[in-house]
Short mmCIF file of N, CA and C in Angstrom, two decimals:
data_model
loop_
_atom_site.label_atom_id
_atom_site.label_comp_id
_atom_site.label_asym_id
_atom_site.label_seq_id
_atom_site.Cartn_x
_atom_site.Cartn_y
_atom_site.Cartn_z
N MET Y 1 64.43 -186.44 -83.14
CA MET Y 1 64.31 -187.60 -82.20
C MET Y 1 62.66 -187.99 -82.07
N THR Y 2 62.67 -189.00 -82.14
CA THR Y 2 61.22 -189.66 -81.78
C THR Y 2 60.89 -189.96 -80.47
N MET Y 3 59.66 -190.07 -80.08
CA MET Y 3 59.29 -190.78 -78.88
C MET Y 3 59.79 -191.93 -78.41
N SER Y 4 60.09 -192.77 -79.49
CA SER Y 4 60.52 -194.03 -78.98
C SER Y 4 62.01 -193.94 -78.67
N ASP Y 5 62.77 -192.99 -79.33
CA ASP Y 5 64.20 -192.85 -78.73
C ASP Y 5 64.42 -192.23 -77.44
N GLU Y 6 63.47 -191.43 -76.84
CA GLU Y 6 63.38 -190.86 -75.46
C GLU Y 6 62.98 -191.94 -74.30
N ARG Y 7 63.52 -193.17 -74.42
CA ARG Y 7 63.06 -194.03 -73.19
C ARG Y 7 64.08 -193.94 -71.97
N THR Y 8 63.26 -194.37 -71.13
CA THR Y 8 63.90 -194.10 -69.49
C THR Y 8 64.81 -195.58 -69.58
N PRO Y 9 65.85 -195.56 -68.91
CA PRO Y 9 66.46 -196.81 -68.86
C PRO Y 9 65.82 -197.86 -67.93
N THR Y 10 65.69 -198.94 -68.44
CA THR Y 10 65.02 -200.09 -67.42
C THR Y 10 66.07 -200.74 -66.92
N PRO Y 11 65.93 -201.10 -65.67
CA PRO Y 11 66.80 -202.05 -64.79
C PRO Y 11 67.22 -203.27 -65.50
N ASP Y 12 68.32 -203.73 -65.42
CA ASP Y 12 68.82 -204.95 -65.88
C ASP Y 12 68.05 -206.13 -64.93
N PRO Y 13 67.23 -207.20 -65.75
CA PRO Y 13 66.74 -207.89 -65.12
C PRO Y 13 67.51 -208.91 -64.08
N GLY Y 14 68.86 -209.02 -64.41
CA GLY Y 14 69.68 -209.84 -63.53
C GLY Y 14 70.16 -209.12 -62.20
N THR Y 15 69.86 -207.82 -62.19
CA THR Y 15 70.38 -207.07 -60.72
C THR Y 15 68.97 -206.76 -60.28
N ASP Y 16 69.11 -206.69 -58.89
CA ASP Y 16 68.12 -205.96 -58.30
C ASP Y 16 68.61 -204.91 -57.02
N ASP Y 17 67.79 -204.09 -56.63
CA ASP Y 17 68.14 -203.05 -55.78
C ASP Y 17 68.51 -203.50 -54.37
N THR Y 18 68.14 -204.87 -54.16
CA THR Y 18 68.21 -205.13 -52.79
C THR Y 18 69.65 -204.97 -51.90
N GLU Y 19 70.70 -204.90 -52.88
CA GLU Y 19 72.11 -204.61 -52.42
C GLU Y 19 72.34 -203.34 -51.97
N GLY Y 20 71.73 -202.21 -52.50
CA GLY Y 20 71.77 -200.82 -52.05
C GLY Y 20 70.89 -200.84 -50.92
N GLN Y 21 69.71 -201.64 -50.75
CA GLN Y 21 69.04 -201.42 -49.62
C GLN Y 21 69.63 -202.03 -48.43
N ASP Y 22 70.38 -203.03 -48.47
CA ASP Y 22 70.99 -203.72 -47.68
C ASP Y 22 72.06 -202.92 -46.97
N ILE Y 23 72.87 -202.20 -47.98
CA ILE Y 23 73.93 -201.38 -47.51
C ILE Y 23 73.28 -200.38 -46.52
N LEU Y 24 72.21 -199.56 -47.02
CA LEU Y 24 71.78 -198.50 -46.43
C LEU Y 24 71.22 -198.89 -44.87
N ALA Y 25 70.60 -200.19 -44.92
CA ALA Y 25 70.14 -200.76 -43.60
C ALA Y 25 71.29 -200.88 -42.65
N GLU Y 26 72.54 -201.56 -43.26
CA GLU Y 26 73.59 -201.60 -42.54
C GLU Y 26 74.33 -200.12 -41.96
N ILE Y 27 74.34 -199.22 -42.64
CA ILE Y 27 74.74 -197.97 -42.21
C ILE Y 27 73.83 -197.30 -41.24
N ARG Y 28 72.56 -197.64 -41.25
CA ARG Y 28 71.40 -197.11 -40.37
C ARG Y 28 71.81 -197.84 -38.94
N ALA Y 29 72.11 -199.18 -39.01
CA ALA Y 29 72.16 -199.87 -37.97
C ALA Y 29 73.39 -199.42 -37.19
N GLU Y 30 74.58 -199.24 -37.90
CA GLU Y 30 75.97 -198.72 -37.43
C GLU Y 30 75.86 -197.54 -36.73
N VAL Y 31 74.92 -196.41 -37.45
CA VAL Y 31 74.96 -195.09 -36.64
C VAL Y 31 74.01 -195.31 -35.45
N ALA Y 32 72.93 -196.06 -35.31
CA ALA Y 32 72.11 -196.09 -34.34
C ALA Y 32 72.93 -196.90 -33.13
N HIS Y 33 73.80 -197.76 -33.64
CA HIS Y 33 74.60 -198.40 -32.48
C HIS Y 33 75.69 -197.36 -31.96
N ASP Y 34 76.20 -196.53 -32.79
CA ASP Y 34 77.13 -195.69 -32.28
C ASP Y 34 76.60 -194.53 -31.40
N LEU Y 35 75.35 -194.05 -31.68
CA LEU Y 35 74.65 -193.01 -30.94
C LEU Y 35 74.28 -193.86 -29.67
N GLU Y 36 73.80 -194.91 -29.52
CA GLU Y 36 73.71 -195.71 -28.47
C GLU Y 36 74.62 -195.89 -27.51
N ASP Y 37 75.82 -195.93 -28.08
CA ASP Y 37 77.11 -196.03 -27.16
C ASP Y 37 77.39 -194.72 -26.73
N GLU Y 38 77.08 -193.63 -27.31
CA GLU Y 38 77.54 -192.30 -26.75
C GLU Y 38 76.52 -191.77 -25.71
N ARG Y 39 75.30 -192.44 -25.70
CA ARG Y 39 74.24 -191.88 -24.71
C ARG Y 39 74.64 -192.01 -23.19
N PRO Y 40 74.22 -191.14 -22.45
CA PRO Y 40 74.38 -191.49 -20.97
C PRO Y 40 73.50 -192.66 -20.36
N PRO Y 41 74.01 -193.13 -19.38
CA PRO Y 41 72.87 -194.21 -18.86
C PRO Y 41 71.55 -193.55 -18.39
N ALA Y 42 70.53 -194.46 -18.43
CA ALA Y 42 69.27 -193.94 -18.16
C ALA Y 42 69.27 -193.74 -16.64
N GLY Y 43 68.45 -192.58 -16.62
CA GLY Y 43 68.07 -192.00 -15.34
C GLY Y 43 67.11 -192.78 -14.38
N GLY Y 44 65.96 -192.94 -15.12
CA GLY Y 44 64.71 -193.38 -14.35
C GLY Y 44 63.81 -192.52 -13.85
N PRO Y 45 62.85 -192.61 -13.21
CA PRO Y 45 61.89 -191.62 -12.55
C PRO Y 45 62.46 -190.58 -11.75
N ALA Y 46 63.28 -190.96 -10.96
CA ALA Y 46 63.94 -190.02 -9.85
C ALA Y 46 64.53 -188.93 -10.55
N TYR Y 47 65.15 -188.96 -11.61
CA TYR Y 47 65.82 -187.92 -12.49
C TYR Y 47 64.89 -187.12 -13.17
N GLN Y 48 63.47 -187.52 -13.62
CA GLN Y 48 62.44 -186.81 -14.10
C GLN Y 48 62.01 -185.79 -12.97
N ILE Y 49 61.86 -186.40 -11.87
CA ILE Y 49 61.43 -185.56 -10.61
C ILE Y 49 62.50 -184.46 -10.35
N VAL Y 50 63.56 -184.96 -10.17
CA VAL Y 50 64.75 -183.59 -10.00
C VAL Y 50 64.60 -182.65 -11.03
N GLY Y 51 64.57 -183.18 -12.24
CA GLY Y 51 64.56 -182.23 -13.30
C GLY Y 51 63.47 -181.16 -13.02
N ALA Y 52 62.32 -181.83 -12.89
CA ALA Y 52 61.02 -181.01 -12.77
C ALA Y 52 61.24 -180.00 -11.68
N LEU Y 53 61.77 -180.24 -10.52
CA LEU Y 53 61.90 -179.47 -9.49
C LEU Y 53 62.74 -178.39 -9.95
N VAL Y 54 63.84 -178.66 -10.54
CA VAL Y 54 64.74 -177.67 -10.78
C VAL Y 54 64.27 -176.64 -11.78
N ALA Y 55 63.31 -177.09 -12.66
CA ALA Y 55 62.51 -176.26 -13.77
C ALA Y 55 61.35 -175.60 -12.78
N LEU Y 56 60.93 -176.13 -11.84
CA LEU Y 56 59.94 -175.32 -11.12
C LEU Y 56 60.27 -174.22 -10.23
N VAL Y 57 61.82 -174.39 -9.52
CA VAL Y 57 62.47 -173.42 -8.95
C VAL Y 57 62.61 -172.27 -9.92
N VAL Y 58 63.22 -172.61 -11.03
CA VAL Y 58 63.73 -171.59 -12.22
C VAL Y 58 62.36 -170.76 -12.57
N GLY Y 59 61.15 -171.49 -12.68
CA GLY Y 59 60.14 -170.74 -13.12
C GLY Y 59 59.58 -169.83 -12.23
N ILE Y 60 59.46 -170.37 -10.76
CA ILE Y 60 59.00 -169.53 -9.76
C ILE Y 60 59.84 -168.24 -9.62
N GLY Y 61 61.30 -168.51 -9.31
CA GLY Y 61 62.02 -167.58 -9.29
C GLY Y 61 62.10 -166.48 -10.52
N GLY Y 62 61.78 -166.87 -11.53
CA GLY Y 62 61.75 -165.93 -12.73
C GLY Y 62 60.38 -165.18 -12.54
N ALA Y 63 59.39 -165.87 -12.17
CA ALA Y 63 58.11 -164.92 -12.06
C ALA Y 63 57.96 -163.95 -11.04
N VAL Y 64 58.89 -164.39 -10.10
CA VAL Y 64 58.98 -163.37 -8.99
C VAL Y 64 59.85 -161.96 -9.21
N LEU Y 65 61.09 -162.55 -9.80
CA LEU Y 65 61.85 -161.44 -10.31
C LEU Y 65 61.02 -160.33 -11.49
N ALA Y 66 60.45 -161.11 -12.42
CA ALA Y 66 59.71 -160.43 -13.46
C ALA Y 66 58.58 -159.66 -12.77
N TYR Y 67 57.73 -160.04 -11.83
CA TYR Y 67 56.81 -159.49 -11.04
C TYR Y 67 57.25 -158.10 -10.43
N GLY Y 68 58.76 -158.24 -9.92
CA GLY Y 68 59.28 -156.93 -9.33
C GLY Y 68 59.52 -155.94 -10.34
N TYR Y 69 59.89 -156.30 -11.55
CA TYR Y 69 60.04 -155.17 -12.54
C TYR Y 69 58.72 -154.53 -13.10
N GLY Y 70 57.61 -155.22 -12.84
CA GLY Y 70 56.26 -154.56 -13.03
C GLY Y 70 55.88 -155.16 -14.50
N LEU Y 71 54.51 -155.52 -14.34
CA LEU Y 71 53.78 -156.07 -15.44
C LEU Y 71 53.25 -155.18 -16.38
N GLY Y 72 52.69 -154.25 -15.94
CA GLY Y 72 51.88 -153.28 -16.68
C GLY Y 72 50.56 -153.78 -17.05
N SER Y 73 50.22 -153.57 -18.29
CA SER Y 73 48.90 -154.04 -18.71
C SER Y 73 49.06 -154.66 -20.26
N PRO Y 74 48.11 -155.13 -20.75
CA PRO Y 74 48.37 -155.65 -22.07
C PRO Y 74 48.52 -154.55 -23.07
N ARG Y 75 47.75 -153.45 -22.96
CA ARG Y 75 47.88 -152.29 -23.82
C ARG Y 75 49.33 -151.63 -23.68
N GLN Y 76 49.92 -151.59 -22.50
CA GLN Y 76 51.01 -150.92 -22.13
C GLN Y 76 51.92 -151.79 -21.05
N PRO Y 77 52.41 -152.78 -21.98
CA PRO Y 77 53.35 -153.88 -21.02
C PRO Y 77 54.46 -153.20 -20.32
N GLY Y 78 54.86 -153.84 -19.24
CA GLY Y 78 55.76 -153.43 -18.55
C GLY Y 78 57.10 -154.21 -18.76
N PRO Y 79 58.24 -154.00 -18.24
CA PRO Y 79 59.48 -154.72 -18.55
C PRO Y 79 59.42 -156.23 -18.03
N GLY Y 80 58.58 -156.57 -17.12
CA GLY Y 80 58.47 -157.85 -16.67
C GLY Y 80 57.45 -158.60 -17.13
N LEU Y 81 56.56 -158.12 -18.17
CA LEU Y 81 55.39 -158.97 -18.58
C LEU Y 81 55.83 -160.32 -19.29
N TRP Y 82 56.67 -160.14 -20.33
CA TRP Y 82 56.77 -161.22 -20.96
C TRP Y 82 57.75 -162.17 -20.30
N PRO Y 83 58.91 -161.86 -19.67
CA PRO Y 83 59.57 -162.69 -18.75
C PRO Y 83 58.50 -163.48 -17.70
N PHE Y 84 57.57 -162.74 -17.32
CA PHE Y 84 56.63 -163.46 -16.37
C PHE Y 84 55.88 -164.59 -16.90
N VAL Y 85 55.34 -164.10 -18.24
CA VAL Y 85 54.66 -165.12 -18.92
C VAL Y 85 55.51 -166.36 -19.17
N VAL Y 86 56.54 -166.23 -19.67
CA VAL Y 86 57.50 -167.20 -19.98
C VAL Y 86 57.88 -168.05 -18.69
N SER Y 87 58.21 -167.52 -17.43
CA SER Y 87 58.51 -168.01 -16.20
C SER Y 87 57.17 -168.96 -15.91
N MET Y 88 55.93 -168.30 -15.89
CA MET Y 88 54.71 -169.12 -15.83
C MET Y 88 54.47 -170.34 -16.48
N ALA Y 89 54.87 -170.23 -17.84
CA ALA Y 89 54.74 -171.38 -18.68
C ALA Y 89 55.82 -172.57 -17.97
N ILE Y 90 57.14 -172.00 -17.93
CA ILE Y 90 57.98 -172.90 -17.38
C ILE Y 90 57.44 -173.72 -15.93
N THR Y 91 56.73 -172.92 -15.14
CA THR Y 91 56.42 -173.44 -13.94
C THR Y 91 55.07 -174.34 -14.04
N LEU Y 92 54.20 -174.22 -15.12
CA LEU Y 92 53.11 -174.87 -15.63
C LEU Y 92 53.77 -176.24 -15.96
N LEU Y 93 54.64 -176.05 -16.66
CA LEU Y 93 55.23 -177.31 -17.60
C LEU Y 93 55.94 -178.29 -16.53
N ALA Y 94 56.79 -177.56 -15.61
CA ALA Y 94 57.30 -178.24 -14.52
C ALA Y 94 56.14 -179.04 -13.63
N LEU Y 95 55.18 -178.27 -13.27
CA LEU Y 95 54.29 -179.10 -12.52
C LEU Y 95 53.64 -180.23 -13.10
N GLY Y 96 53.37 -180.02 -14.43
CA GLY Y 96 52.82 -181.08 -15.33
C GLY Y 96 53.84 -182.40 -15.36
N LEU Y 97 54.99 -181.93 -15.36
CA LEU Y 97 56.14 -183.07 -15.35
C LEU Y 97 56.28 -183.76 -13.99
N LEU Y 98 56.08 -183.02 -13.01
CA LEU Y 98 56.02 -183.58 -11.70
C LEU Y 98 54.71 -184.63 -11.42
N MET Y 99 53.80 -184.39 -12.10
CA MET Y 99 52.61 -185.20 -12.01
C MET Y 99 52.81 -186.41 -12.80
N VAL Y 100 53.42 -186.54 -13.85
CA VAL Y 100 53.68 -187.51 -14.67
C VAL Y 100 54.93 -188.04 -14.78
N GLY Y 101 55.84 -187.34 -14.26
CA GLY Y 101 57.32 -187.95 -14.36
C GLY Y 101 57.74 -189.09 -13.44
N ARG Y 102 56.99 -189.48 -12.68
CA ARG Y 102 57.11 -190.75 -12.03
C ARG Y 102 56.67 -191.91 -12.90
N ASN Y 103 55.98 -191.87 -13.74
CA ASN Y 103 55.75 -192.87 -14.84
C ASN Y 103 56.67 -192.83 -15.92
N LEU Y 104 57.41 -191.94 -15.94
CA LEU Y 104 58.32 -191.77 -17.20
C LEU Y 104 59.93 -192.44 -17.04
N SER Y 105 60.25 -192.98 -18.10
CA SER Y 105 61.51 -193.57 -17.70
C SER Y 105 62.78 -193.25 -18.69
N ASP Y 106 62.56 -192.13 -19.58
CA ASP Y 106 63.09 -191.75 -20.76
C ASP Y 106 64.21 -190.68 -20.30
N SER Y 107 64.67 -190.55 -19.06
CA SER Y 107 65.62 -189.48 -18.53
C SER Y 107 66.98 -190.06 -18.63
N GLU Y 108 67.83 -189.05 -18.69
CA GLU Y 108 69.19 -189.71 -18.54
C GLU Y 108 69.95 -189.32 -17.10
N ALA Y 109 70.80 -190.21 -16.95
CA ALA Y 109 71.44 -189.93 -15.41
C ALA Y 109 72.49 -188.79 -15.64
N PHE Y 110 72.84 -188.26 -14.48
CA PHE Y 110 73.51 -186.94 -14.31
C PHE Y 110 74.97 -187.73 -14.76
N THR Y 111 75.62 -186.94 -15.38
CA THR Y 111 77.16 -187.27 -15.70
C THR Y 111 78.15 -185.97 -15.49
N ARG Y 112 79.12 -186.22 -15.84
CA ARG Y 112 80.09 -184.95 -15.80
C ARG Y 112 79.62 -183.88 -16.67
N SER Y 113 78.92 -184.24 -18.06
CA SER Y 113 78.56 -183.16 -18.98
C SER Y 113 77.26 -182.45 -18.36
N SER Y 114 76.65 -182.88 -17.21
CA SER Y 114 75.50 -182.39 -16.66
C SER Y 114 75.87 -181.08 -16.18
N MET Y 115 77.49 -180.94 -15.78
CA MET Y 115 77.65 -179.53 -15.04
C MET Y 115 77.83 -178.66 -15.99
N LEU Y 116 77.88 -178.78 -17.29
CA LEU Y 116 78.30 -177.76 -18.45
C LEU Y 116 77.19 -176.49 -18.05
N PRO Y 117 75.72 -176.78 -17.90
CA PRO Y 117 74.96 -175.69 -18.11
C PRO Y 117 74.92 -174.83 -16.54
N VAL Y 118 75.50 -175.38 -15.46
CA VAL Y 118 75.77 -174.97 -14.38
C VAL Y 118 76.82 -173.91 -14.48
N VAL Y 119 78.03 -174.38 -15.06
CA VAL Y 119 79.27 -173.74 -15.31
C VAL Y 119 78.76 -172.34 -16.29
N GLY Y 120 77.86 -172.56 -17.29
CA GLY Y 120 77.50 -171.59 -18.13
C GLY Y 120 76.77 -170.65 -17.37
N LEU Y 121 75.91 -171.00 -16.48
CA LEU Y 121 75.06 -170.11 -15.75
C LEU Y 121 76.01 -169.39 -14.64
N ALA Y 122 76.96 -169.99 -14.19
CA ALA Y 122 77.86 -169.16 -13.22
C ALA Y 122 78.64 -168.10 -14.05
N THR Y 123 79.13 -168.62 -15.15
CA THR Y 123 80.05 -167.51 -15.86
C THR Y 123 79.00 -166.26 -16.48
N PHE Y 124 77.68 -166.51 -16.58
CA PHE Y 124 76.70 -165.44 -17.03
C PHE Y 124 76.51 -164.48 -15.65
N VAL Y 125 76.47 -165.27 -14.62
CA VAL Y 125 76.29 -164.45 -13.40
C VAL Y 125 77.63 -163.68 -13.16
N GLY Y 126 78.66 -164.31 -13.50
CA GLY Y 126 79.78 -163.44 -13.38
C GLY Y 126 79.91 -162.28 -14.19
N LEU Y 127 79.61 -162.37 -15.28
CA LEU Y 127 79.39 -161.49 -16.36
C LEU Y 127 78.48 -160.05 -15.75
N GLY Y 128 77.42 -160.55 -15.22
CA GLY Y 128 76.39 -159.47 -14.55
C GLY Y 128 77.18 -158.83 -13.44
N VAL Y 129 77.95 -159.39 -12.72
CA VAL Y 129 78.81 -159.03 -11.48
C VAL Y 129 79.89 -158.13 -11.79
N LEU Y 130 80.73 -158.44 -12.91
CA LEU Y 130 81.85 -157.89 -13.34
C LEU Y 130 81.40 -156.59 -14.18
N MET Y 131 80.44 -156.66 -14.96
CA MET Y 131 79.81 -155.63 -15.90
C MET Y 131 80.06 -154.17 -15.25
N PRO Y 132 79.40 -153.74 -14.01
CA PRO Y 132 79.42 -152.67 -13.69
C PRO Y 132 80.70 -151.97 -13.00
N ALA Y 133 81.68 -153.14 -12.63
CA ALA Y 133 82.83 -152.73 -12.19
C ALA Y 133 83.90 -152.51 -13.33
N VAL Y 134 84.07 -153.14 -14.34
CA VAL Y 134 84.96 -153.06 -15.55
C VAL Y 134 84.33 -152.91 -16.68
N GLY Y 135 83.27 -152.79 -16.90
CA GLY Y 135 82.50 -152.42 -18.22
C GLY Y 135 81.96 -153.60 -18.94
N PHE Y 136 81.73 -153.40 -20.05
CA PHE Y 136 80.77 -154.42 -20.81
C PHE Y 136 81.74 -155.25 -21.46
N GLU Y 137 82.92 -154.76 -22.20
CA GLU Y 137 83.83 -155.53 -23.08
C GLU Y 137 84.49 -156.73 -22.74
N ILE Y 138 85.28 -156.45 -21.42
CA ILE Y 138 86.15 -157.49 -21.00
C ILE Y 138 85.28 -158.62 -20.46
N PRO Y 139 84.22 -158.74 -19.69
CA PRO Y 139 83.37 -159.68 -19.04
C PRO Y 139 82.89 -160.50 -20.23
N SER Y 140 82.23 -159.61 -21.29
CA SER Y 140 81.58 -160.29 -22.31
C SER Y 140 82.58 -161.13 -23.03
N LEU Y 141 83.96 -160.56 -23.35
CA LEU Y 141 84.88 -161.31 -24.22
C LEU Y 141 85.26 -162.64 -23.44
N LEU Y 142 85.43 -162.45 -22.06
CA LEU Y 142 85.70 -163.62 -21.12
C LEU Y 142 84.61 -164.80 -21.08
N LEU Y 143 83.44 -164.27 -21.12
CA LEU Y 143 82.17 -165.29 -21.35
C LEU Y 143 82.24 -165.80 -22.60
N CYS Y 144 82.45 -165.23 -23.76
CA CYS Y 144 82.36 -165.90 -24.89
C CYS Y 144 83.74 -166.73 -25.21
N VAL Y 145 84.80 -166.61 -24.62
CA VAL Y 145 86.02 -167.37 -24.62
C VAL Y 145 85.66 -168.61 -23.68
N ILE Y 146 85.15 -168.51 -22.62
CA ILE Y 146 84.65 -169.78 -21.73
C ILE Y 146 83.72 -170.51 -22.52
N TRP Y 147 82.65 -169.89 -22.79
CA TRP Y 147 81.47 -170.65 -23.35
C TRP Y 147 82.11 -171.46 -24.85
N LEU Y 148 82.83 -170.82 -25.72
CA LEU Y 148 83.24 -171.44 -26.91
C LEU Y 148 84.37 -172.46 -26.74
N ARG Y 149 85.30 -172.18 -25.95
CA ARG Y 149 86.51 -173.10 -26.02
C ARG Y 149 86.29 -174.00 -24.83
N TRP Y 150 85.69 -173.82 -23.83
CA TRP Y 150 85.74 -175.05 -22.84
C TRP Y 150 84.33 -175.48 -22.77
N LEU Y 151 83.29 -174.77 -23.09
CA LEU Y 151 81.96 -175.39 -22.90
C LEU Y 151 81.62 -176.09 -24.34
N GLY Y 152 82.14 -175.35 -25.32
CA GLY Y 152 81.78 -175.71 -26.71
C GLY Y 152 82.83 -176.53 -27.42
N GLY Y 153 84.06 -176.49 -26.82
CA GLY Y 153 85.17 -177.32 -27.54
C GLY Y 153 85.60 -176.74 -28.95
N GLU Y 154 85.37 -175.50 -29.06
CA GLU Y 154 85.97 -174.99 -30.33
C GLU Y 154 87.39 -174.69 -30.21
N SER Y 155 88.03 -174.41 -31.32
CA SER Y 155 89.53 -174.27 -31.55
C SER Y 155 89.84 -172.99 -31.02
N TRP Y 156 90.89 -172.70 -30.79
CA TRP Y 156 91.37 -171.36 -30.35
C TRP Y 156 91.22 -170.29 -31.29
N ARG Y 157 91.58 -170.54 -32.61
CA ARG Y 157 91.33 -169.63 -33.44
C ARG Y 157 89.82 -169.19 -33.83
N SER Y 158 88.87 -170.25 -33.70
CA SER Y 158 87.50 -169.99 -33.98
C SER Y 158 86.98 -169.30 -32.84
N THR Y 159 87.47 -169.56 -31.35
CA THR Y 159 87.13 -169.01 -30.33
C THR Y 159 87.51 -167.54 -30.37
N ILE Y 160 88.52 -167.20 -30.69
CA ILE Y 160 89.25 -165.59 -30.76
C ILE Y 160 88.34 -164.82 -31.52
N ILE Y 161 88.10 -165.44 -32.71
CA ILE Y 161 87.64 -164.86 -33.93
C ILE Y 161 86.18 -164.52 -33.52
N THR Y 162 85.51 -165.63 -33.33
CA THR Y 162 84.14 -165.35 -33.15
C THR Y 162 83.78 -164.55 -31.75
N SER Y 163 84.56 -164.51 -30.64
CA SER Y 163 84.51 -163.86 -29.40
C SER Y 163 84.69 -162.42 -29.86
N VAL Y 164 85.69 -161.98 -30.48
CA VAL Y 164 85.87 -160.56 -30.80
C VAL Y 164 84.71 -159.94 -31.63
N VAL Y 165 84.50 -160.79 -32.66
CA VAL Y 165 83.16 -160.30 -33.53
C VAL Y 165 82.10 -160.06 -32.86
N THR Y 166 81.78 -161.10 -32.14
CA THR Y 166 80.58 -161.11 -31.06
C THR Y 166 80.29 -160.03 -30.34
N VAL Y 167 81.29 -159.65 -29.61
CA VAL Y 167 81.54 -158.71 -28.49
C VAL Y 167 81.45 -157.40 -29.19
N ALA Y 168 82.22 -157.25 -30.48
CA ALA Y 168 82.06 -155.83 -31.09
C ALA Y 168 80.56 -155.68 -31.51
N ALA Y 169 79.91 -156.65 -32.18
CA ALA Y 169 78.52 -156.60 -32.78
C ALA Y 169 77.43 -156.19 -31.56
N PHE Y 170 77.75 -156.67 -30.59
CA PHE Y 170 76.89 -156.61 -29.33
C PHE Y 170 76.92 -154.99 -28.74
N TYR Y 171 78.36 -154.62 -29.01
CA TYR Y 171 78.79 -153.29 -28.34
C TYR Y 171 78.11 -152.23 -29.13
N PHE Y 172 78.14 -152.57 -30.65
CA PHE Y 172 77.59 -151.33 -31.56
C PHE Y 172 76.27 -151.49 -31.22
N LEU Y 173 75.81 -152.79 -31.34
CA LEU Y 173 74.36 -152.88 -31.35
C LEU Y 173 73.51 -152.38 -29.99
N PHE Y 174 74.02 -152.45 -28.98
CA PHE Y 174 73.72 -151.92 -27.75
C PHE Y 174 73.78 -150.64 -27.34
N LEU Y 175 75.19 -150.13 -27.68
CA LEU Y 175 75.47 -148.79 -27.29
C LEU Y 175 74.98 -147.71 -28.40
N TYR Y 176 75.03 -148.03 -29.57
CA TYR Y 176 74.67 -147.08 -30.76
C TYR Y 176 73.43 -147.47 -31.31
N GLY Y 177 73.02 -148.55 -31.57
CA GLY Y 177 71.94 -149.09 -32.26
C GLY Y 177 70.57 -148.85 -31.45
N LEU Y 178 70.79 -149.42 -30.09
CA LEU Y 178 69.74 -149.35 -29.33
C LEU Y 178 69.73 -148.41 -28.15
N ARG Y 179 70.88 -147.66 -28.16
CA ARG Y 179 71.36 -146.66 -27.03
C ARG Y 179 70.96 -147.03 -25.73
N ILE Y 180 71.32 -148.35 -25.62
CA ILE Y 180 71.20 -148.84 -23.96
C ILE Y 180 72.46 -148.36 -23.29
N PRO Y 181 72.21 -147.66 -22.00
CA PRO Y 181 73.25 -147.20 -21.41
C PRO Y 181 74.33 -148.15 -20.50
N LEU Y 182 75.03 -148.97 -21.37
CA LEU Y 182 75.75 -150.27 -20.58
C LEU Y 182 76.98 -149.43 -20.07
N PRO Y 183 77.68 -149.92 -18.96
CA PRO Y 183 78.88 -149.40 -18.47
C PRO Y 183 79.89 -150.06 -19.70
N HIS Y 184 80.70 -149.24 -20.14
CA HIS Y 184 81.93 -149.48 -21.21
C HIS Y 184 83.03 -148.81 -20.90
N LEU Y 185 84.27 -149.66 -21.41
CA LEU Y 185 85.25 -148.69 -21.46
C LEU Y 185 85.72 -147.67 -22.22
N PHE Y 186 85.33 -147.94 -23.96
CA PHE Y 186 85.53 -147.10 -25.01
C PHE Y 186 84.28 -146.37 -25.26
#
C-alpha cells in the first residue's frame, strides 16, 4: 500500500455539515427550554438575604458548639478545631452574602421542595435522639430509608438494599475498624 492509497475521505462537495449543526442547536434549545420549565420561580434579593441569615445562624451555632468541644492548638488539635474552622468559613461567607445579596437576583423562591433539607435535618436529629435509647442500627436504617425513599425518590428495592448495606458498612467501620463505642444492639 502506498501513501496515495491511504487518503482520508473528503466530504462530498454537494453536502455540508450545517444539517448536523442545526440538529445539535435544536437539541440544545429544547434541553434549555425543558430545564427552564422545571426551575422554581425567581426569588429576588429578599430570598438572598433570608438564605444568608440562615447560613449565618448555622455558622455561628456551629462555631459555638465546636468551641465547646475544645479547639486545642495547631500542633495538638482538639475535637472542635476543624468544625470551628468550617463554621467560621460559613459565617464569613454568609456575612459576604448579606453585604452583596441585596444586589443579586439569581435566587429561587421557596417551594415545597425547599422543605426537603429541613426534613433531612429533622430526621438526622432524630437519629441522634434515638441512638442512645435503641442503639445505632435501627435509627440508622430508618434514616437511610427516609432519605433514600421519600427524600431521594428511590425505588423500594434500591432503598432496602442500599440502606442495609450502608448500615452494615458503617456498623463494622465504626465499631470494629475505628473502635468507636457507639450504642448498639448486636
